[in-house]
Tab-separated table of C-alpha atoms in Angstrom:
chain	number	residue	atom	x	y	z
D	1	MET	CA	114.257	92.203	93.861
D	2	LYS	CA	115.787	89.077	95.369
D	3	LYS	CA	116.277	87.656	91.896
D	4	ASN	CA	118.104	90.792	90.747
D	5	ARG	CA	120.365	90.748	93.813
D	6	GLY	CA	121.202	87.115	92.991
D	7	ARG	CA	122.186	88.036	89.468
D	8	THR	CA	124.238	90.963	90.755
D	9	GLY	CA	125.960	88.695	93.274
D	10	ARG	CA	126.843	86.156	90.590
D	11	LYS	CA	128.094	88.950	88.355
D	12	ARG	CA	130.294	90.276	91.169
D	13	ARG	CA	131.658	86.799	91.885
D	14	ARG	CA	132.482	86.301	88.196
D	15	LYS	CA	134.161	89.721	88.106
D	16	HIS	CA	136.147	88.897	91.256
D	17	LEU	CA	137.182	85.513	89.815
D	18	GLN	CA	138.193	87.153	86.525
D	19	SER	CA	140.213	89.744	88.472
D	20	PHE	CA	141.995	86.984	90.374
D	21	MET	CA	142.771	85.038	87.193
D	22	ASN	CA	144.177	88.099	85.417
D	23	GLY	CA	145.903	89.739	88.353
D	24	VAL	CA	145.061	91.995	91.286
D	25	ASP	CA	145.509	95.717	90.638
D	26	CYS	CA	147.945	97.174	93.187
D	27	SER	CA	148.005	100.795	91.988
D	28	HIS	CA	146.095	101.855	95.134
D	29	LYS	CA	148.990	100.812	97.386
D	30	LEU	CA	150.845	103.718	98.971
D	31	GLU	CA	154.301	102.782	97.648
D	32	TYR	CA	153.007	102.774	94.050
D	33	ILE	CA	151.067	106.022	94.508
D	34	LYS	CA	154.268	107.685	95.750
D	35	LEU	CA	156.311	106.151	92.934
D	36	LYS	CA	153.867	107.350	90.243
D	37	LYS	CA	153.844	110.883	91.719
D	38	TRP	CA	157.649	110.903	91.852
D	39	LEU	CA	157.824	109.770	88.213
D	40	LYS	CA	155.212	112.332	87.140
D	41	ASP	CA	157.303	115.103	88.721
D	42	ARG	CA	160.158	113.936	86.460
D	43	GLY	CA	158.091	114.050	83.289
D	44	PHE	CA	156.539	110.577	83.150
D	45	GLU	CA	153.046	110.554	81.667
D	46	ASP	CA	150.591	108.089	83.167
D	47	ASN	CA	149.456	105.398	80.754
D	48	ASP	CA	147.295	102.284	80.703
D	49	ILE	CA	149.789	100.093	82.601
D	50	ARG	CA	149.145	99.293	86.270
D	51	PRO	CA	151.166	97.450	88.931
D	52	ALA	CA	149.503	94.169	89.837
D	53	GLU	CA	150.035	90.870	91.634
D	54	PHE	CA	149.727	87.747	89.492
D	55	TRP	CA	149.264	84.247	90.885
D	56	ASP	CA	152.004	82.699	88.717
D	57	THR	CA	154.586	85.469	88.255
D	58	GLY	CA	154.124	87.596	91.368
D	59	ARG	CA	154.522	91.333	90.979
D	60	GLY	CA	154.244	92.697	87.453
D	61	LEU	CA	152.427	95.181	85.202
D	62	MET	CA	148.912	94.786	83.791
D	63	THR	CA	147.352	96.650	80.870
D	64	THR	CA	143.932	98.234	81.299
D	65	LYS	CA	143.348	98.237	77.539
D	66	ALA	CA	144.066	95.825	74.701
D	67	LEU	CA	147.532	96.332	73.191
D	68	GLN	CA	148.229	95.816	69.503
D	69	ALA	CA	151.517	94.731	67.946
D	70	GLY	CA	153.833	97.717	67.515
D	71	GLU	CA	152.094	99.747	70.213
D	72	LEU	CA	154.080	101.741	72.776
D	73	VAL	CA	153.927	100.031	76.177
D	74	ILE	CA	155.917	102.496	78.251
D	75	SER	CA	158.061	105.585	77.714
D	76	LEU	CA	160.328	106.581	80.596
D	77	PRO	CA	161.973	110.030	80.396
D	78	GLU	CA	165.736	110.289	80.872
D	79	LYS	CA	165.239	112.160	84.164
D	80	CYS	CA	163.646	109.003	85.592
D	81	LEU	CA	166.607	106.770	84.722
D	82	LEU	CA	169.356	106.021	87.225
D	83	THR	CA	172.702	105.946	85.401
D	84	THR	CA	176.349	106.660	86.112
D	85	GLY	CA	175.519	110.253	85.128
D	86	THR	CA	173.101	110.341	88.082
D	87	VAL	CA	175.870	109.084	90.352
D	88	LEU	CA	178.426	111.644	89.147
D	89	SER	CA	175.984	114.514	89.693
D	90	SER	CA	175.480	113.411	93.318
D	91	CYS	CA	177.766	114.064	96.292
D	92	LEU	CA	179.623	110.865	95.359
D	93	GLY	CA	180.806	112.418	92.095
D	94	GLU	CA	183.888	114.258	93.384
D	95	TYR	CA	185.070	111.163	95.274
D	96	ILE	CA	184.689	108.961	92.187
D	97	THR	CA	186.483	111.378	89.852
D	98	LYS	CA	189.576	111.635	92.068
D	99	TRP	CA	189.832	107.945	93.053
D	100	LYS	CA	192.680	105.941	91.516
D	101	PRO	CA	192.620	103.397	90.033
D	102	PRO	CA	189.214	104.350	88.591
D	103	VAL	CA	186.172	102.466	89.861
D	104	SER	CA	183.954	100.540	87.426
D	105	PRO	CA	180.541	101.862	86.313
D	106	LEU	CA	179.055	98.856	88.149
D	107	ILE	CA	180.675	99.799	91.471
D	108	ALA	CA	179.607	103.419	91.003
D	109	LEU	CA	175.961	102.356	90.682
D	110	CYS	CA	176.224	99.916	93.590
D	111	THR	CA	177.780	102.614	95.789
D	112	PHE	CA	174.993	105.043	94.920
D	113	LEU	CA	172.269	102.501	95.727
D	114	ILE	CA	173.827	101.661	99.096
D	115	ALA	CA	174.319	105.323	99.990
D	116	GLU	CA	170.765	106.284	98.988
D	117	LYS	CA	169.284	103.335	100.859
D	118	HIS	CA	171.244	104.393	103.947
D	119	ALA	CA	169.959	107.988	103.558
D	120	GLY	CA	166.408	106.727	104.073
D	121	GLU	CA	163.862	109.565	104.182
D	122	GLN	CA	166.504	112.033	102.972
D	123	SER	CA	167.053	110.196	99.680
D	124	LEU	CA	165.647	111.801	96.535
D	125	TRP	CA	165.270	108.265	95.167
D	126	LYS	CA	163.307	106.905	98.147
D	127	PRO	CA	160.035	106.257	96.200
D	128	TYR	CA	162.005	104.002	93.845
D	129	LEU	CA	164.088	102.355	96.559
D	130	ASP	CA	160.896	101.501	98.469
D	131	VAL	CA	159.593	99.279	95.653
D	132	LEU	CA	162.881	97.487	94.999
D	133	PRO	CA	163.101	93.891	96.269
D	134	LYS	CA	164.481	93.613	99.799
D	135	THR	CA	166.097	90.264	98.951
D	136	TYR	CA	167.063	88.378	95.804
D	137	THR	CA	167.288	84.751	94.709
D	138	CYS	CA	170.361	84.878	92.454
D	139	PRO	CA	172.838	82.068	93.262
D	140	VAL	CA	175.111	84.566	95.056
D	141	CYS	CA	172.348	84.867	97.694
D	142	LEU	CA	171.686	81.137	98.098
D	143	GLU	CA	172.954	79.015	100.980
D	144	GLU	CA	175.630	76.442	100.175
D	145	ASP	CA	173.158	73.619	100.923
D	146	VAL	CA	170.897	74.970	98.162
D	147	VAL	CA	173.701	75.651	95.652
D	148	SER	CA	174.848	72.027	95.996
D	149	LEU	CA	171.466	70.917	94.572
D	150	LEU	CA	171.927	72.826	91.296
D	151	PRO	CA	172.902	70.932	88.115
D	152	GLU	CA	176.691	70.658	87.787
D	153	PRO	CA	177.286	73.307	85.065
D	154	LEU	CA	175.090	75.848	86.902
D	155	ARG	CA	176.612	74.939	90.256
D	156	LYS	CA	180.063	75.787	88.888
D	157	LYS	CA	178.853	79.131	87.494
D	158	ALA	CA	177.063	79.893	90.778
D	159	GLN	CA	180.300	79.379	92.697
D	160	GLU	CA	182.114	81.631	90.215
D	161	GLN	CA	179.437	84.290	90.723
D	162	ARG	CA	179.808	84.130	94.494
D	163	THR	CA	183.599	84.397	94.232
D	164	MET	CA	183.337	87.335	91.815
D	165	VAL	CA	181.009	89.357	94.076
D	166	HIS	CA	183.185	88.650	97.104
D	167	GLU	CA	186.307	89.796	95.235
D	168	LEU	CA	184.418	92.891	94.077
D	169	TYR	CA	183.672	93.701	97.716
D	170	VAL	CA	187.249	93.167	98.893
D	171	SER	CA	188.723	95.231	96.044
D	172	SER	CA	186.259	98.100	96.719
D	173	LYS	CA	186.771	98.427	100.493
D	174	ALA	CA	189.469	101.103	100.182
D	175	PHE	CA	187.216	103.192	97.914
D	176	PHE	CA	184.299	102.803	100.325
D	177	SER	CA	186.557	104.020	103.161
D	178	SER	CA	187.396	107.148	101.143
D	179	LEU	CA	183.725	108.155	101.379
D	180	GLN	CA	183.891	108.521	105.196
D	181	PRO	CA	183.592	112.371	105.136
D	182	LEU	CA	180.073	111.948	103.698
D	183	PHE	CA	178.773	109.841	106.569
D	184	ALA	CA	178.412	110.151	110.331
D	185	GLU	CA	178.543	106.382	110.725
D	186	ASN	CA	181.560	104.206	109.962
D	187	THR	CA	181.584	103.319	106.248
D	188	GLU	CA	182.443	99.701	107.163
D	189	THR	CA	178.981	99.296	108.695
D	190	ILE	CA	177.227	101.018	105.763
D	191	PHE	CA	179.142	99.435	102.878
D	192	ASN	CA	179.268	95.885	104.236
D	193	TYR	CA	179.184	92.707	102.162
D	194	SER	CA	175.432	92.233	102.595
D	195	ALA	CA	174.777	95.759	101.277
D	196	LEU	CA	177.009	95.221	98.241
D	197	GLU	CA	175.391	91.866	97.511
D	198	TRP	CA	171.942	93.539	97.499
D	199	ALA	CA	173.140	96.423	95.311
D	200	TRP	CA	174.945	94.102	92.884
D	201	CYS	CA	171.815	91.961	92.499
D	202	THR	CA	169.716	95.095	91.940
D	203	VAL	CA	171.981	96.253	89.102
D	204	ASN	CA	172.469	92.774	87.640
D	205	THR	CA	168.788	91.822	87.571
D	206	ARG	CA	167.030	95.140	86.905
D	207	THR	CA	169.093	97.330	84.563
D	208	VAL	CA	168.203	97.933	80.930
D	209	TYR	CA	170.883	98.247	78.250
D	210	MET	CA	171.838	101.859	77.565
D	211	LYS	CA	175.239	102.667	76.128
D	212	HIS	CA	177.042	105.687	77.591
D	213	SER	CA	180.162	107.442	76.353
D	214	GLN	CA	183.412	106.436	78.060
D	215	ARG	CA	184.434	108.685	80.953
D	216	GLU	CA	188.005	108.955	82.257
D	217	CYS	CA	186.814	108.710	85.850
D	218	PHE	CA	185.648	105.128	85.252
D	219	SER	CA	187.533	101.951	84.435
D	220	LEU	CA	187.426	100.608	80.891
D	221	GLU	CA	184.517	98.248	81.597
D	222	PRO	CA	181.501	99.040	79.363
D	223	ASP	CA	179.147	101.642	80.825
D	224	VAL	CA	175.846	100.187	79.595
D	225	TYR	CA	173.593	100.230	82.665
D	226	ALA	CA	170.395	102.140	83.414
D	227	LEU	CA	167.964	101.428	86.224
D	228	ALA	CA	164.451	102.164	84.987
D	229	PRO	CA	161.888	102.711	87.772
D	230	TYR	CA	158.401	101.297	87.090
D	231	LEU	CA	159.536	99.879	83.740
D	232	ASP	CA	161.553	97.291	85.676
D	233	LEU	CA	158.322	95.839	87.076
D	234	LEU	CA	157.776	94.155	83.689
D	235	ASN	CA	158.338	90.393	83.923
D	236	HIS	CA	160.054	88.122	81.402
D	237	SER	CA	158.352	85.695	79.058
D	238	PRO	CA	160.232	83.669	76.429
D	239	ASN	CA	157.133	83.758	74.221
D	240	VAL	CA	156.904	87.487	73.506
D	241	GLN	CA	158.793	89.899	71.277
D	242	VAL	CA	159.488	93.538	72.162
D	243	LYS	CA	161.555	96.439	70.906
D	244	ALA	CA	163.386	98.229	73.710
D	245	ALA	CA	165.739	101.172	73.196
D	246	PHE	CA	166.540	104.717	74.254
D	247	ASN	CA	164.877	107.229	71.930
D	248	GLU	CA	167.514	109.913	71.319
D	249	GLN	CA	165.001	112.353	69.790
D	250	ILE	CA	162.694	112.579	72.798
D	251	ARG	CA	165.329	111.462	75.372
D	252	SER	CA	163.202	108.626	76.696
D	253	TYR	CA	163.572	104.853	77.112
D	254	GLU	CA	160.801	103.143	75.180
D	255	ILE	CA	159.355	99.650	75.001
D	256	ARG	CA	157.084	98.595	72.151
D	257	THR	CA	155.416	95.219	71.968
D	258	ASP	CA	155.518	93.040	68.868
D	259	SER	CA	152.752	90.891	70.376
D	260	GLN	CA	149.082	91.473	71.150
D	261	CYS	CA	147.990	91.683	74.766
D	262	LYS	CA	144.382	91.490	75.966
D	263	LYS	CA	142.811	93.938	78.387
D	264	TYR	CA	143.707	93.216	82.052
D	265	GLU	CA	146.416	90.720	81.070
D	266	GLU	CA	149.989	90.897	82.282
D	267	VAL	CA	152.373	92.720	79.963
D	268	PHE	CA	155.630	90.873	79.407
D	269	ILE	CA	158.999	91.684	77.910
D	270	CYS	CA	161.686	89.241	76.800
D	271	TYR	CA	165.183	89.416	78.321
D	272	GLY	CA	166.493	87.260	75.478
D	273	PRO	CA	166.379	83.601	74.337
D	274	HIS	CA	167.843	82.364	77.637
D	275	ASP	CA	167.546	78.857	79.028
D	276	ASN	CA	166.449	78.374	82.634
D	277	GLN	CA	169.979	77.939	83.952
D	278	ARG	CA	170.911	81.358	82.559
D	279	LEU	CA	167.692	82.923	83.891
D	280	LEU	CA	168.340	81.570	87.379
D	281	LEU	CA	171.999	82.599	87.308
D	282	GLU	CA	171.409	86.156	86.096
D	283	TYR	CA	167.902	86.973	87.331
D	284	GLY	CA	167.034	84.488	90.079
D	285	PHE	CA	163.978	82.801	88.517
D	286	VAL	CA	163.006	80.043	86.083
D	287	ALA	CA	160.382	80.117	83.317
D	288	VAL	CA	157.875	77.262	83.118
D	289	ASP	CA	157.860	75.431	79.756
D	290	ASN	CA	160.713	77.608	78.524
D	291	PRO	CA	161.253	76.633	74.845
D	292	HIS	CA	164.919	77.662	75.090
D	293	SER	CA	165.731	75.365	78.003
D	294	SER	CA	168.114	72.421	77.860
D	295	VAL	CA	169.626	69.882	80.212
D	296	TYR	CA	173.401	69.916	79.976
D	297	VAL	CA	175.587	66.823	79.892
D	298	SER	CA	178.635	68.340	81.561
D	299	SER	CA	182.102	67.981	80.062
D	300	GLY	CA	183.089	66.370	83.344
D	301	TRP	CA	180.769	63.524	82.451
D	302	ILE	CA	182.558	62.891	79.183
D	303	CYS	CA	186.043	63.282	80.664
D	304	ARG	CA	185.306	60.927	83.557
D	305	LEU	CA	184.517	57.970	81.312
D	306	LYS	CA	185.928	55.453	83.765
D	307	ASP	CA	183.469	56.525	86.440
D	308	THR	CA	180.382	57.210	84.392
D	309	LEU	CA	180.185	56.503	80.699
D	310	LEU	CA	182.637	53.606	80.393
D	311	ARG	CA	180.007	51.169	81.520
D	312	TYR	CA	178.173	52.046	78.294
D	313	PHE	CA	181.248	51.677	76.062
D	314	SER	CA	183.608	48.792	75.513
D	315	PRO	CA	186.095	48.607	78.424
D	316	LEU	CA	188.646	47.314	75.875
D	317	ASP	CA	188.469	50.473	73.751
D	318	ASN	CA	192.167	51.303	73.302
D	319	GLN	CA	191.287	54.411	71.328
D	320	LYS	CA	189.191	56.159	73.981
D	321	ASN	CA	191.927	58.675	74.930
D	322	ALA	CA	192.491	59.540	71.268
D	323	LYS	CA	188.739	59.984	70.822
D	324	LEU	CA	188.510	62.289	73.834
D	325	SER	CA	191.447	64.286	72.504
D	326	ILE	CA	189.700	64.723	69.145
D	327	LEU	CA	186.504	65.868	70.845
D	328	LYS	CA	188.426	68.355	72.990
D	329	ASN	CA	190.415	69.738	70.033
D	330	HIS	CA	187.230	70.236	68.011
D	331	ASP	CA	185.282	71.786	70.922
D	332	PHE	CA	182.854	68.886	71.303
D	333	LEU	CA	183.076	68.589	75.094
D	334	GLU	CA	180.875	71.660	75.780
D	335	ASN	CA	177.192	72.474	75.184
D	336	LEU	CA	176.124	68.841	74.955
D	337	THR	CA	172.413	68.909	75.760
D	338	PHE	CA	169.001	67.309	75.855
D	339	GLY	CA	166.149	69.601	74.789
D	340	TRP	CA	162.423	69.497	74.141
D	341	ASP	CA	163.201	67.999	70.722
D	342	GLY	CA	165.538	65.327	72.149
D	343	PRO	CA	169.337	65.027	72.276
D	344	SER	CA	171.212	67.831	70.542
D	345	TRP	CA	173.172	67.223	67.346
D	346	ARG	CA	176.389	68.000	69.251
D	347	LEU	CA	175.657	65.360	71.897
D	348	LEU	CA	174.766	62.713	69.314
D	349	THR	CA	177.890	63.562	67.283
D	350	ALA	CA	180.191	63.336	70.318
D	351	LEU	CA	178.699	59.990	71.319
D	352	LYS	CA	178.829	58.761	67.720
D	353	LEU	CA	182.579	59.382	67.665
D	354	LEU	CA	183.078	57.701	71.043
D	355	ASN	CA	181.150	54.674	69.712
D	356	LEU	CA	183.321	54.196	66.630
D	357	GLY	CA	184.567	50.621	66.352
D	358	GLU	CA	188.292	49.941	66.075
D	359	ASP	CA	187.959	49.410	62.331
D	360	GLU	CA	185.919	52.651	62.021
D	361	PHE	CA	188.277	54.989	63.855
D	362	ASN	CA	189.731	56.407	60.640
D	363	CYS	CA	186.214	57.742	59.875
D	364	TRP	CA	186.293	60.167	62.823
D	365	LYS	CA	186.220	63.261	60.550
D	366	ARG	CA	183.058	61.998	58.886
D	367	ALA	CA	181.564	61.267	62.308
D	368	LEU	CA	182.201	64.876	63.388
D	369	LEU	CA	180.325	66.043	60.288
D	370	GLY	CA	177.342	63.918	61.314
D	371	ASP	CA	177.695	61.303	58.567
D	372	VAL	CA	176.282	57.816	59.099
D	373	ILE	CA	179.264	55.505	59.637
D	374	SER	CA	177.472	52.187	60.080
D	375	ALA	CA	174.172	50.744	61.261
D	376	THR	CA	175.945	49.300	64.319
D	377	ASN	CA	177.413	52.692	65.227
D	378	GLU	CA	174.001	54.362	64.867
D	379	GLU	CA	172.344	51.733	67.051
D	380	GLN	CA	175.030	51.893	69.744
D	381	THR	CA	174.924	55.689	69.777
D	382	LEU	CA	171.163	55.701	70.366
D	383	ASN	CA	171.550	53.059	73.090
D	384	VAL	CA	174.214	55.067	74.925
D	385	THR	CA	172.290	58.316	74.524
D	386	GLU	CA	169.178	56.685	75.992
D	387	LYS	CA	171.148	55.273	78.923
D	388	ILE	CA	172.635	58.696	79.688
D	389	CYS	CA	169.162	60.248	79.492
D	390	LEU	CA	167.726	57.623	81.859
D	391	PHE	CA	170.666	58.109	84.226
D	392	LEU	CA	170.009	61.867	84.291
D	393	ILE	CA	166.306	61.240	84.938
D	394	GLU	CA	167.217	59.039	87.890
D	395	GLU	CA	169.719	61.606	89.169
D	396	THR	CA	167.165	64.440	88.847
D	397	GLN	CA	164.501	62.441	90.689
D	398	HIS	CA	167.011	61.751	93.464
D	399	VAL	CA	167.757	65.490	93.827
D	400	LEU	CA	164.024	66.284	93.868
D	401	LEU	CA	163.620	63.827	96.739
D	402	GLN	CA	166.463	65.581	98.599
D	403	ILE	CA	164.745	68.934	98.024
D	404	TYR	CA	161.432	67.568	99.297
D	405	ARG	CA	163.106	66.387	102.523
D	406	LEU	CA	164.996	69.655	103.014
D	407	LYS	CA	161.823	71.712	102.487
D	408	ARG	CA	160.224	69.695	105.235
D	409	ASP	CA	163.169	70.047	107.643
D	410	LYS	CA	164.523	73.548	106.863
D	411	GLU	CA	161.719	76.088	106.775
D	412	ASN	CA	164.185	78.998	106.428
D	413	LEU	CA	165.392	77.617	103.079
D	414	LYS	CA	161.928	76.842	101.684
D	415	ASN	CA	161.737	79.719	99.153
D	416	HIS	CA	165.203	79.048	97.760
D	417	LEU	CA	164.591	75.305	97.641
D	418	THR	CA	161.313	75.885	95.775
D	419	LEU	CA	163.264	77.800	93.127
D	420	VAL	CA	165.763	74.968	92.609
D	421	GLU	CA	162.873	72.497	92.649
D	422	ALA	CA	161.210	74.419	89.785
D	423	LEU	CA	164.440	74.228	87.765
D	424	ARG	CA	164.821	70.500	88.390
D	425	LEU	CA	161.171	69.795	87.554
D	426	GLU	CA	161.639	71.574	84.206
D	427	ASP	CA	164.771	69.471	83.630
D	428	LEU	CA	162.802	66.322	84.409
D	429	LYS	CA	160.108	67.219	81.851
D	430	ILE	CA	162.769	67.825	79.184
D	431	LEU	CA	164.559	64.536	79.957
D	432	GLN	CA	161.319	62.549	79.934
D	433	LYS	CA	160.411	64.075	76.579
D	434	SER	CA	163.905	63.221	75.267
D	435	ALA	CA	163.598	59.645	76.536
D	436	GLU	CA	160.304	59.310	74.660
D	437	ILE	CA	161.881	60.658	71.451
D	438	LEU	CA	164.863	58.289	71.783
D	439	CYS	CA	162.563	55.327	72.332
D	440	ASN	CA	160.697	56.198	69.123
D	441	LEU	CA	163.972	56.640	67.216
D	442	LYS	CA	165.186	53.235	68.346
D	443	MET	CA	161.927	51.610	67.299
D	444	ALA	CA	162.137	53.306	63.897
D	445	THR	CA	165.675	51.988	63.263
D	446	THR	CA	165.017	48.361	64.240
């Protein structure tokens, strides 16, 4: 008997360990029970997908059976989707239709989310609202100290995002005030900046693409949003393929996988072939070992030759301004990158042109086509590219040290700093791989 209990104990431990490795089923939690009941009342049929917590991706969906390529993962009836049609059929509808100038579909959805969240227990959408994130990690939500640690191109886009959301809030205040008859409290306290920021992040990070016909009550911005409860628990992976679309015949939003998925594994979808900077900007996360990721050499780097790159080029280059002008006119000052396979063709081409000797300048058209101009030019280009790569490695390591110190000193910023740290660590891996490739290229050409 003791021996059998020992075997049973080991079996249970193995099962527990396997459960932890795959993910912990969360379908027993009250918020998910209520959400599933709410969805069932709207026509959703339960399937083999369960909410779960995963050690590497956090909250997601797990399959309780093996999925084959082409198999239906989830089918969400139209009644479960939150669209501008949902908003117009609510008490907000009459206020939206008479407001001039027309509000955007985005603002309509944001307004609905804020109003329903404020309604609390009275909201028909409460089971969905209860499982939405309370906070987000898009750049618009990050503290300035954290934004300053982002790579330059992303930092600029993050600042643009913050400005855009703030302007959206300011331009919508008059419309929010028009909704006062619907609320006992002052609309300024309900529709404040923090509420709009949360609603904007919800729409921006969680909607699926669903094209709607143009309505006169909305501005001319495309109406392509649909919030999809339960379906939006699916996490992104750059390594999977799915087919996602609204099925007009059965009036349901469907996702089919083009990949196999083992029993009890997490089910992923792919948001698109986005690099980590785009993923962080739009969705507030980074993907480890993302094959689409790159490290950008900003155009500011190239334009500020005196401060940065000139030490790698001849200080007596009288043609440098003409070279920069050529690069600008032919759109070779953007999307200059290092990737997992080394420096991009665009980066090497731009640096090849900048390295042209005085007697080679008339070959600039050939250089832009990627032709070999001379052995000296090829060697110098590789040297400069390697130096830039090593400089970026040093810069990235310096930022990682700053993040380490800030994590130690500012506990309230730890989660946001960890996110930026993940991005920078991915950048470091890419740069180190590129440095290795460049070293091998140099050895092969000597």
